[in-house]
Short mmCIF file of C-alpha atoms and ligand atoms in Angstrom, two decimals:
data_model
loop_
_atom_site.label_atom_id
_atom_site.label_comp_id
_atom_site.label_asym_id
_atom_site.label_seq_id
_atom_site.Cartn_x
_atom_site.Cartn_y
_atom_site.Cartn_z
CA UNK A 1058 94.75 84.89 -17.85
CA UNK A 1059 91.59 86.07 -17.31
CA UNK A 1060 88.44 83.55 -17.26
CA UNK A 1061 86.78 82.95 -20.35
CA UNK A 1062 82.99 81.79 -21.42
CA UNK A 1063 82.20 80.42 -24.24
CA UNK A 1064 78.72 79.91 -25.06
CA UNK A 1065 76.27 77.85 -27.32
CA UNK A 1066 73.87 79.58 -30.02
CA UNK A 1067 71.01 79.90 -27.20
CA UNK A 1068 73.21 81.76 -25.06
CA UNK A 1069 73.85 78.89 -22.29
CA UNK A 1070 77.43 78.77 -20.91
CA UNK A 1071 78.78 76.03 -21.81
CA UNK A 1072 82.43 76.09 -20.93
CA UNK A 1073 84.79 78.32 -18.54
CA UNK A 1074 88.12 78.12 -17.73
CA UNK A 1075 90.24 80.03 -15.45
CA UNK A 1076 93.65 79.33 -13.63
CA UNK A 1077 92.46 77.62 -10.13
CA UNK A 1078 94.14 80.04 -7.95
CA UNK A 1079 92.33 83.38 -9.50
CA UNK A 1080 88.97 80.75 -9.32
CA UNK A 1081 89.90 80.47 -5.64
CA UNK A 1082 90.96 84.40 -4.99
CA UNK A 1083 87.79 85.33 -6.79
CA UNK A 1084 85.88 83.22 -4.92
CA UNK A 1085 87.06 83.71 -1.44
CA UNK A 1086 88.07 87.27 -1.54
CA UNK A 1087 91.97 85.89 -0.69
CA UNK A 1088 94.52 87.42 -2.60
CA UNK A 1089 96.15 85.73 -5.54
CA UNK A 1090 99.40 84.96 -3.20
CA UNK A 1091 97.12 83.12 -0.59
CA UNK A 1092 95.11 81.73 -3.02
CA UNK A 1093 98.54 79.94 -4.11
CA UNK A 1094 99.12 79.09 -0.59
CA UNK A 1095 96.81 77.47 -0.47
CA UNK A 1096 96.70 75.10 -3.19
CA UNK A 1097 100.23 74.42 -3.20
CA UNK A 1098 99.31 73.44 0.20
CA UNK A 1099 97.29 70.87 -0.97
CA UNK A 1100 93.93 72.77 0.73
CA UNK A 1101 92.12 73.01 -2.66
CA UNK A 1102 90.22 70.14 -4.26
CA UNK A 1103 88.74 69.51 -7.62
CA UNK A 1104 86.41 67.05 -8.47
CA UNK A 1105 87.15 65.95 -4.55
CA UNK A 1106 91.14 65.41 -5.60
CA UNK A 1107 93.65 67.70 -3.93
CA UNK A 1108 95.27 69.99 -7.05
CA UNK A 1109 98.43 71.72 -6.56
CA UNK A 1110 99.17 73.49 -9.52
CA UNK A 1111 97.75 77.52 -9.31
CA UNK A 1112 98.24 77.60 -13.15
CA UNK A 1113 95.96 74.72 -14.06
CA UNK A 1114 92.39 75.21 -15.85
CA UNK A 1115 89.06 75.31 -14.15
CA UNK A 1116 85.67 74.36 -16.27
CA UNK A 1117 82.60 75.06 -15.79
CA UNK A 1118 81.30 71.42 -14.49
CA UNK A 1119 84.08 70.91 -11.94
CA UNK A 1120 83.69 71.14 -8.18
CA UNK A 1121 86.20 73.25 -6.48
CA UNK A 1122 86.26 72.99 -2.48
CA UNK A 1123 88.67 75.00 0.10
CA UNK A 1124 88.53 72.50 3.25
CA UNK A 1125 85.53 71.06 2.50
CA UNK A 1126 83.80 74.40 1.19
CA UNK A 1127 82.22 74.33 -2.25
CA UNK A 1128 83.51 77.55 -3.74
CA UNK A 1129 81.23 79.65 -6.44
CA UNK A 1130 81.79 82.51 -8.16
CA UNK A 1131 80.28 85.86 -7.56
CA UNK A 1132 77.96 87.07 -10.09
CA UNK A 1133 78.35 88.92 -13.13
CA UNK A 1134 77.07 92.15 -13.31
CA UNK A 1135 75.03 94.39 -15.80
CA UNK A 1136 74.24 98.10 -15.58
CA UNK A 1137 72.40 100.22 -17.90
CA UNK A 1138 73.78 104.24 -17.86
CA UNK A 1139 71.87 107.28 -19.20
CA UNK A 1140 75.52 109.04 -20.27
CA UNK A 1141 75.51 112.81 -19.76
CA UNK A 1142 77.48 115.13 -22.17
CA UNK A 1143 80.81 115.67 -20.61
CA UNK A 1144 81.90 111.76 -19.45
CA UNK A 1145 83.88 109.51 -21.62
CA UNK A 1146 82.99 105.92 -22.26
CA UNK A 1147 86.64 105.17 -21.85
CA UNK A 1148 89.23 104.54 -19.09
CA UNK A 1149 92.41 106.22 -20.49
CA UNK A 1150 94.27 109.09 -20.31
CA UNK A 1151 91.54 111.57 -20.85
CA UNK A 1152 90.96 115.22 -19.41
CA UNK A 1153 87.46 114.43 -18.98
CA UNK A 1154 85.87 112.16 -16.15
CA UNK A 1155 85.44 108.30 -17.07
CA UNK A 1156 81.10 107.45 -17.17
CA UNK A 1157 82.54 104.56 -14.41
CA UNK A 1158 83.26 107.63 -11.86
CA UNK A 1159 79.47 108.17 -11.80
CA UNK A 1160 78.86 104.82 -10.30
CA UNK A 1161 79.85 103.89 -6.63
CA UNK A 1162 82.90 103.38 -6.21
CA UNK A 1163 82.45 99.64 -4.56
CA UNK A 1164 80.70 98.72 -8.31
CA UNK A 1165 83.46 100.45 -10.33
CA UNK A 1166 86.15 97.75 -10.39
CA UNK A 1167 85.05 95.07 -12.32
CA UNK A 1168 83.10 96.84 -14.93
CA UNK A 1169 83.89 98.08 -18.22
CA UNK A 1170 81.69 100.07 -20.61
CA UNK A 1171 80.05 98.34 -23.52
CA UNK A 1172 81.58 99.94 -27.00
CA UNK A 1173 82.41 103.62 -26.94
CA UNK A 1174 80.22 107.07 -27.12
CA UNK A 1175 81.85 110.40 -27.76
CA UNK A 1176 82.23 113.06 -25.40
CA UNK A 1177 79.06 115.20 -26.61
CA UNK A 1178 77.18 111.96 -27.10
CA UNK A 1179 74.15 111.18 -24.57
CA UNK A 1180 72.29 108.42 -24.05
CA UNK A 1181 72.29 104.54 -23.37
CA UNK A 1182 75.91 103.42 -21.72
CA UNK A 1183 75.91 99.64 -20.97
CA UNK A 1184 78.12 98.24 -18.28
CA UNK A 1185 78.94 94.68 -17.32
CA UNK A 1186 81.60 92.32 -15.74
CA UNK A 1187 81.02 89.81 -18.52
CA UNK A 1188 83.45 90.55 -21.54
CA UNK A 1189 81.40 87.61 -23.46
CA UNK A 1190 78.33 89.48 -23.27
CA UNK A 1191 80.01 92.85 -24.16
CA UNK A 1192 81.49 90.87 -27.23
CA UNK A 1193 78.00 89.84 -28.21
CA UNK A 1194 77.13 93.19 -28.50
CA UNK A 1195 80.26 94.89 -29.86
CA UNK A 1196 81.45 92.35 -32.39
CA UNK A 1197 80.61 93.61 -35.77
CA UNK A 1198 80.29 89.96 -37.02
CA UNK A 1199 76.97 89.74 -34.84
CA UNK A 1200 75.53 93.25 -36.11
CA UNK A 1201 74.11 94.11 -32.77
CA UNK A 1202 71.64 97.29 -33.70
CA UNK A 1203 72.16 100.30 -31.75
CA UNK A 1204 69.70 102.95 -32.40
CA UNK A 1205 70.13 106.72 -32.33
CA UNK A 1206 68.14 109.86 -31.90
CA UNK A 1207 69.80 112.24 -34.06
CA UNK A 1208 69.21 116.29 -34.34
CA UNK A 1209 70.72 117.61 -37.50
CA UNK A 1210 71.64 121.00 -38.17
CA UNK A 1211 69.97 121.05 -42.02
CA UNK A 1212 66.36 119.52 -43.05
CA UNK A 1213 66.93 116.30 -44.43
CA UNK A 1214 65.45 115.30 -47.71
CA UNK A 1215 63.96 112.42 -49.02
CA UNK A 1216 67.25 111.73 -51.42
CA UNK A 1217 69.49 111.68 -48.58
CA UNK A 1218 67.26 109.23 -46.00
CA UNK A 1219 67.25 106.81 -49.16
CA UNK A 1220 71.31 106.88 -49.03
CA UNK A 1221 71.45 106.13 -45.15
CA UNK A 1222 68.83 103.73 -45.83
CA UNK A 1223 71.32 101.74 -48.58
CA UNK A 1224 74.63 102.78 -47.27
CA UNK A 1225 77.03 105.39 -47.90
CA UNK A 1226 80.50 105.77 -48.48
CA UNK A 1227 82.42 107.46 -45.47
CA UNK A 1228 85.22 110.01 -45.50
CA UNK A 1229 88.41 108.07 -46.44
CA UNK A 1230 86.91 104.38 -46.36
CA UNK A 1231 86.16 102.24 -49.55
CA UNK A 1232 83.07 99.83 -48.17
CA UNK A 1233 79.86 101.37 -48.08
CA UNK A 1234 77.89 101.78 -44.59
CA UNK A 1235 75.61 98.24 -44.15
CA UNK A 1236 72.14 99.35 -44.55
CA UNK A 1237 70.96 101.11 -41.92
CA UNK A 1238 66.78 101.87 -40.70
CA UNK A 1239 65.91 105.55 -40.77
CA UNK A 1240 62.71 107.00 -39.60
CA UNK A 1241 61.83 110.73 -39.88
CA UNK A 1242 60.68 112.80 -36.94
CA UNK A 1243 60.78 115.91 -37.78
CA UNK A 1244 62.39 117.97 -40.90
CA UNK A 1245 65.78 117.95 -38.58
CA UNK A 1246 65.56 114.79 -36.42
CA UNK A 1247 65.43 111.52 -37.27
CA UNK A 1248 66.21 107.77 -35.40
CA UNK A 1249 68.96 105.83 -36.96
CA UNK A 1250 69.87 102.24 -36.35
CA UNK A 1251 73.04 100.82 -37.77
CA UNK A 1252 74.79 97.30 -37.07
CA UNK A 1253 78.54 98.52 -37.30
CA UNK A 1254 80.43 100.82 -34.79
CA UNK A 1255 82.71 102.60 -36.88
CA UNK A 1256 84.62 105.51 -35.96
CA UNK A 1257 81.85 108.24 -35.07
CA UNK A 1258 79.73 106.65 -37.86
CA UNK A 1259 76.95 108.26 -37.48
CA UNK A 1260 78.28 111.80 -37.31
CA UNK A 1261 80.52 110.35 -40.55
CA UNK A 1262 77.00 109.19 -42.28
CA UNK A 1263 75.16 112.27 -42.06
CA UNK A 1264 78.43 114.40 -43.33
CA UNK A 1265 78.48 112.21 -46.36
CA UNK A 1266 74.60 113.27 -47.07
CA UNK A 1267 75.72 116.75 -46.57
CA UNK A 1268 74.15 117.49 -43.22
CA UNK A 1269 75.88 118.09 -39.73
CA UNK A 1270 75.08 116.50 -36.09
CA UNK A 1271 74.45 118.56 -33.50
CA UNK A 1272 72.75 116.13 -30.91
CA UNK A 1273 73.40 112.49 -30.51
CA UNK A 1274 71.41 110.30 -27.94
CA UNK A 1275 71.53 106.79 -28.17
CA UNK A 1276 68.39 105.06 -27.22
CA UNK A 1277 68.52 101.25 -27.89
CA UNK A 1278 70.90 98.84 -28.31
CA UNK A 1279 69.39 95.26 -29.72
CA UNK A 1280 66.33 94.97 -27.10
CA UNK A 1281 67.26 96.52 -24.73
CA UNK A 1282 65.85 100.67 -24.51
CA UNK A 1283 67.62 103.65 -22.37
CA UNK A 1284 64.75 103.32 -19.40
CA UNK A 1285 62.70 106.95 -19.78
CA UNK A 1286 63.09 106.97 -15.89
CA UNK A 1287 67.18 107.37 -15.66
CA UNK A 1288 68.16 110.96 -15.73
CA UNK A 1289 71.35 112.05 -17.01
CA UNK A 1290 74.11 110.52 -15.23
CA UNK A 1291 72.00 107.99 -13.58
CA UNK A 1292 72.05 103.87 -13.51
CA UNK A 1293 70.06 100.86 -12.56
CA UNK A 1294 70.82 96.96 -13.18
CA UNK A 1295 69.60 95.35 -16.11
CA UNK A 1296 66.38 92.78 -15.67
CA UNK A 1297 67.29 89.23 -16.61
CA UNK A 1298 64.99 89.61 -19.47
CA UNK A 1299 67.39 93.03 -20.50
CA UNK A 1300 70.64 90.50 -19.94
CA UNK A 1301 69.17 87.53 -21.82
CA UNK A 1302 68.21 89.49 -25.17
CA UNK A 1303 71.82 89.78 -26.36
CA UNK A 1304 71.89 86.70 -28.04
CA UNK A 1305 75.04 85.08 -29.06
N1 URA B 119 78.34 107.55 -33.82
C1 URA B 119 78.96 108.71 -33.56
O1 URA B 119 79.27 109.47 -34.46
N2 URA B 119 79.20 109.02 -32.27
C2 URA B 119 78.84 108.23 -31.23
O2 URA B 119 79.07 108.59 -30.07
C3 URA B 119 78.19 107.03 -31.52
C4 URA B 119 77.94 106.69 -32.83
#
C-alpha cells in the first residue's frame, strides 16, 4: 500500500503511514525482499523496540532505526514543465511520447503529472512525488484555479464573455460550468480561469458560446505561474514558496 499523508487545514503533515518494510526499502535503497529480511530478522526498531512484522504501519512521529541508524525518508519532489505540443500528460498506451520522457531519466520514476493537458495543449505541466499535494490541486472539491491563455478562431462578443463568466451548459452534461474569470485581450484571445477539470472544458466552453479553440496554453495554476524563462519542453523545481501555495 502505498504511504499516505494526511494533512491539517494549514497544510502541516500531520499523519503518515506506510508498511515498515517499504519505509525501510525507501529509505535505504534495499529492495522490498531485504527490507523483509531484515525486519523479520529482528534488525529494525521502532520507537527503540525490535518490530517484526513488514506489514505493520509506520506514522509520522515514530523513530525507525536499522542497527542503530535513524532512517528518513527521501524527499518529495516538485517540478514545474512548460509542455510542448506533441507530449501527453499521461503514462498509457499512447502513440505519442509521455511529458515524463522529457525529464532525466534518474527523476522520471517517482513522478506523476499533476491533472491532464491534451495533446495540442501547451503550457504549465506540474510534476511531483507527493499524490497529497497533486490531490490538493486536482480535487474538484478544493476548486484549485487553473488559468488559460486561449486563441479563438471567431471574435468574441460581449454576450458570450458574460456566459463563460456565469457558466454554461456543456455538450451532453446537465450542470452548468461554475463561474469562471474571463479577461479580454484581444478580439480573439482571452485568459480563462475555471475551478473544475472537466473533460477538455475549456475547448467544450467556448463551443457552447459558438466559437472554436485553436491555441491553448495554460499559464497558472492557483499561485503558482508557468516561469516566462522555461522554453518549450523545459523544467525547473518548484521554490518552497511555489510548493507551499497549494493549500489544503
Ligand atoms: N481544457 C481543454 O479543453 N484542454 C486542456 O488541455 C485543458 C483544459
Amino acid at each position: 500500500m502505498p504511504g499516505r499523508r494526511r494533512t491539517s487545514r494549514t497544510g502541516r503533515a500531520l499523519l503518515l503511514t506506510m508498511r515498515l518494510d517499504q519505509f525501510v526499502a525507501k529509505a535505504t535503497g534495499l529492495s522490498r525482499k531485504d527490507a523483509k529480511q531484515a525486519i523479520s530478522r529482528g534488525r529494525v526498531t521502532v520507537d527503540d523496540r525490535p518490530c517484526r512484522q513488514a506489514a505493520s504501519k509506520v506514522l509520522e512521529h515514530q523513530t525507525v532505526q536499522l542497527k542503530d541508524q535513524r532512517l528518513t525518508l527521501p524527499g518529495q519532489r516538485y517540478l514545474m514543465l512548460n509542455k510542448p505540443e506533441g507530449v501527453v500528460s499521461s503514462t498509457g498506451d499512447d502513440p505519442h511520447p509521455s511529458a515524463l520522457s522529457l525529464l532525466p531519466p534518474a527523476l522520471r520514476p517517482e513522478l506523476h503529472m499533476v491533472g491532464r493537458l491534451d495533446l495540442d495543449t501547451t503550457g504549465l505541466l506540474l510534476l511531483t512525488s507527493d499524490g497529497q499535494w497533486s490531490h490538493r490541486v486536482t480535487s474538484p472539491r478544493l476548486r484549485c484555479p487553473k488559468t488559460y491563455r486561449v486563441t479563438l478562431a471567431d471574435t468574441i462578443d460581449s454576450v458570450a464573455l458574460e456566459q463563460l463568466r456565469r457558466g454554461v451548459a456543456l455538450r451532453n452534461e446537465q450542470r452548468l460550468t461554475a463561474p469562471a474569470e474571463v479577461t479580454l485581450l484581444t478580439p480573439r484571445m482571452i485568459d480563462l480561469t475555471i475551478t473544475e477539470g472537466r473533460y477538455h472544458q475549456v475547448k467544450r466552453m467556448l463551443a457552447a458560446v459558438g466559437n472554436r479553440v485553436v491555441a491553448l496554453h495554460r499559464t497558472r495554476i492557483g499561485e503558482i505561474v508557468l516561469d516566462p524563462a522555461l522554453a518549450p519542453g523545459e523544467f525547473r523545481a518548484l521554490s518552497d514558496a511555489e510548493i507551499h501555495s497549494i493549500g489544503g
